[in-house]
Every structure is written in structure tokens, then in C-alpha cells.
């Protein structure tokens, strides 16, 4: 009996490879916001590589992306500045946006 046999998965730890709907969401965010920059977040034991897009006002979105290479290619196709979050960290405007959203009355 093979109860504990691992099933093959596509992509990374989440078992999901790059999804066309995710790429379309990121593209739509880029095209409808101003000053968008991309931040590549590394794969962890829990999540796959993700691409975080942050607009000029700090609004942001995040989606899974197949690999850092896919993220770099995607950002370069759109002529979007792209950074490695491990080296640069998260932008202050994103933290400020999150704080404004948290304080906003419901």
C-alpha cells in the first residue's frame, strides 16, 4: 500500500504553474494604474514565486508566477521596472497604503 506516496505536482509548493488568468490580472493592474513597479517575491516552503505590483499611490496586487525568470520576462515585456524584494525590500508607499486602508472607516 502506498498511502504516503507523493503525487507529482506542477509548479512549486502550491502545485500550480503560471496561470493565464493571473498574467491577465497583472497586466490589467499595470495598464490601469500609474507608476507601477514589480517586485519578485521568492519561493518559500509554503508559496510559489509571486510577483507583487505596486502603483504610485501604494495600491498593490500579488499573483503567483512560475519562476523568477518568468517574472523578469513578464515585467520586461511591459517595460515595467522590476526589483528583487530580497535585495530591496517592500516600498514604503505600500506600507503607507496598507495603513490608510486599515484606518479607513467601514
Short mmCIF file of C-alpha atoms in Angstrom, two decimals:
data_model
loop_
_atom_site.label_atom_id
_atom_site.label_comp_id
_atom_site.label_asym_id
_atom_site.label_seq_id
_atom_site.Cartn_x
_atom_site.Cartn_y
_atom_site.Cartn_z
CA UNK A 1 0.00 0.00 0.00
CA UNK A 2 1.27 3.40 -0.94
CA UNK A 3 -0.65 5.71 1.33
CA UNK A 4 2.10 8.24 1.66
CA UNK A 5 3.31 8.31 -1.92
CA UNK A 6 3.86 11.83 -3.15
CA UNK A 7 1.84 12.94 -6.12
CA UNK A 8 3.70 14.80 -8.84
CA UNK A 9 2.81 18.48 -8.89
CA UNK A 10 3.28 21.15 -11.47
CA UNK A 11 4.84 24.42 -10.42
CA UNK A 12 6.18 24.88 -6.91
CA UNK A 13 4.97 24.12 -3.41
CA UNK A 14 1.45 25.30 -4.18
CA UNK A 15 1.19 22.78 -7.01
CA UNK A 16 0.26 25.41 -9.54
CA UNK A 17 2.19 26.68 -12.53
CA UNK A 18 1.79 30.13 -14.06
CA UNK A 19 -1.84 30.76 -14.89
CA UNK A 20 -3.04 32.87 -17.83
CA UNK A 21 -5.74 34.48 -15.66
CA UNK A 22 -3.04 35.60 -13.20
CA UNK A 23 -1.00 37.14 -16.01
CA UNK A 24 -4.09 38.93 -17.34
CA UNK A 25 -4.85 40.29 -13.85
CA UNK A 26 -1.30 41.63 -13.50
CA UNK A 27 -1.41 43.14 -17.00
CA UNK A 28 -4.74 44.82 -16.27
CA UNK A 29 -3.40 46.25 -13.00
CA UNK A 30 -0.32 47.59 -14.82
CA UNK A 31 -2.40 49.20 -17.58
CA UNK A 32 -4.96 50.85 -15.27
CA UNK A 33 -2.59 52.28 -12.64
CA UNK A 34 0.20 54.84 -12.76
CA UNK A 35 3.83 54.32 -11.79
CA UNK A 36 3.60 50.55 -11.37
CA UNK A 37 6.73 48.69 -10.30
CA UNK A 38 7.20 44.94 -9.99
CA UNK A 39 8.73 43.14 -7.00
CA UNK A 40 9.65 39.47 -7.28
CA UNK A 41 8.99 37.54 -4.09
CA UNK A 42 10.97 34.31 -3.71
CA UNK A 43 9.51 30.84 -3.42
CA UNK A 44 9.10 29.62 0.15
CA UNK A 45 8.11 26.28 1.62
CA UNK A 46 4.51 27.48 1.59
CA UNK A 47 4.16 29.59 -1.55
CA UNK A 48 5.47 29.65 -5.08
CA UNK A 49 7.34 32.60 -6.55
CA UNK A 50 4.99 35.58 -6.65
CA UNK A 51 5.02 38.88 -8.47
CA UNK A 52 3.92 41.91 -6.48
CA UNK A 53 2.90 45.02 -8.43
CA UNK A 54 2.82 48.34 -6.57
CA UNK A 55 1.30 51.51 -8.05
CA UNK A 56 2.48 55.08 -7.34
CA UNK A 57 -0.08 55.52 -4.54
CA UNK A 58 0.85 52.23 -2.85
CA UNK A 59 -2.09 50.18 -4.12
CA UNK A 60 -0.82 46.70 -4.82
CA UNK A 61 -1.69 43.25 -6.11
CA UNK A 62 0.09 39.92 -5.95
CA UNK A 63 -0.17 36.79 -8.08
CA UNK A 64 1.72 33.53 -8.43
CA UNK A 65 4.20 33.41 -11.26
CA UNK A 66 6.03 30.32 -12.49
CA UNK A 67 9.58 31.37 -11.60
CA UNK A 68 11.78 34.44 -11.18
CA UNK A 69 12.70 34.14 -14.87
CA UNK A 70 9.05 34.25 -15.90
CA UNK A 71 8.54 37.30 -13.65
CA UNK A 72 11.53 39.14 -15.17
CA UNK A 73 10.36 38.39 -18.71
CA UNK A 74 6.79 39.46 -17.93
CA UNK A 75 7.91 42.79 -16.42
CA UNK A 76 10.34 43.50 -19.25
CA UNK A 77 7.66 42.81 -21.89
CA UNK A 78 5.60 45.59 -20.32
CA UNK A 79 8.66 47.86 -19.82
CA UNK A 80 7.99 47.82 -16.10
CA UNK A 81 10.74 48.40 -13.52
CA UNK A 82 11.37 45.13 -11.69
CA UNK A 83 13.16 44.50 -8.40
CA UNK A 84 14.06 41.56 -6.21
CA UNK A 85 12.26 42.03 -2.90
CA UNK A 86 15.04 40.10 -1.08
CA UNK A 87 17.51 42.79 -2.08
CA UNK A 88 15.37 45.91 -1.98
CA UNK A 89 12.54 45.15 0.45
CA UNK A 90 8.97 46.40 0.17
CA UNK A 91 8.34 50.03 -0.80
CA UNK A 92 7.25 52.44 1.94
CA UNK A 93 4.31 53.61 -0.18
CA UNK A 94 2.87 50.09 0.00
CA UNK A 95 3.09 50.05 3.80
CA UNK A 96 1.53 53.53 3.92
CA UNK A 97 -1.32 52.37 1.66
CA UNK A 98 -1.97 49.37 3.91
CA UNK A 99 -2.07 51.65 6.96
CA UNK A 100 -4.53 54.03 5.24
CA UNK A 101 -6.76 51.07 4.34
CA UNK A 102 -6.62 49.74 7.89
CA UNK A 103 -7.64 53.12 9.35
CA UNK A 104 -10.39 53.75 6.79
CA UNK A 105 -13.88 53.63 8.33
CA UNK A 106 -16.01 50.72 7.20
#
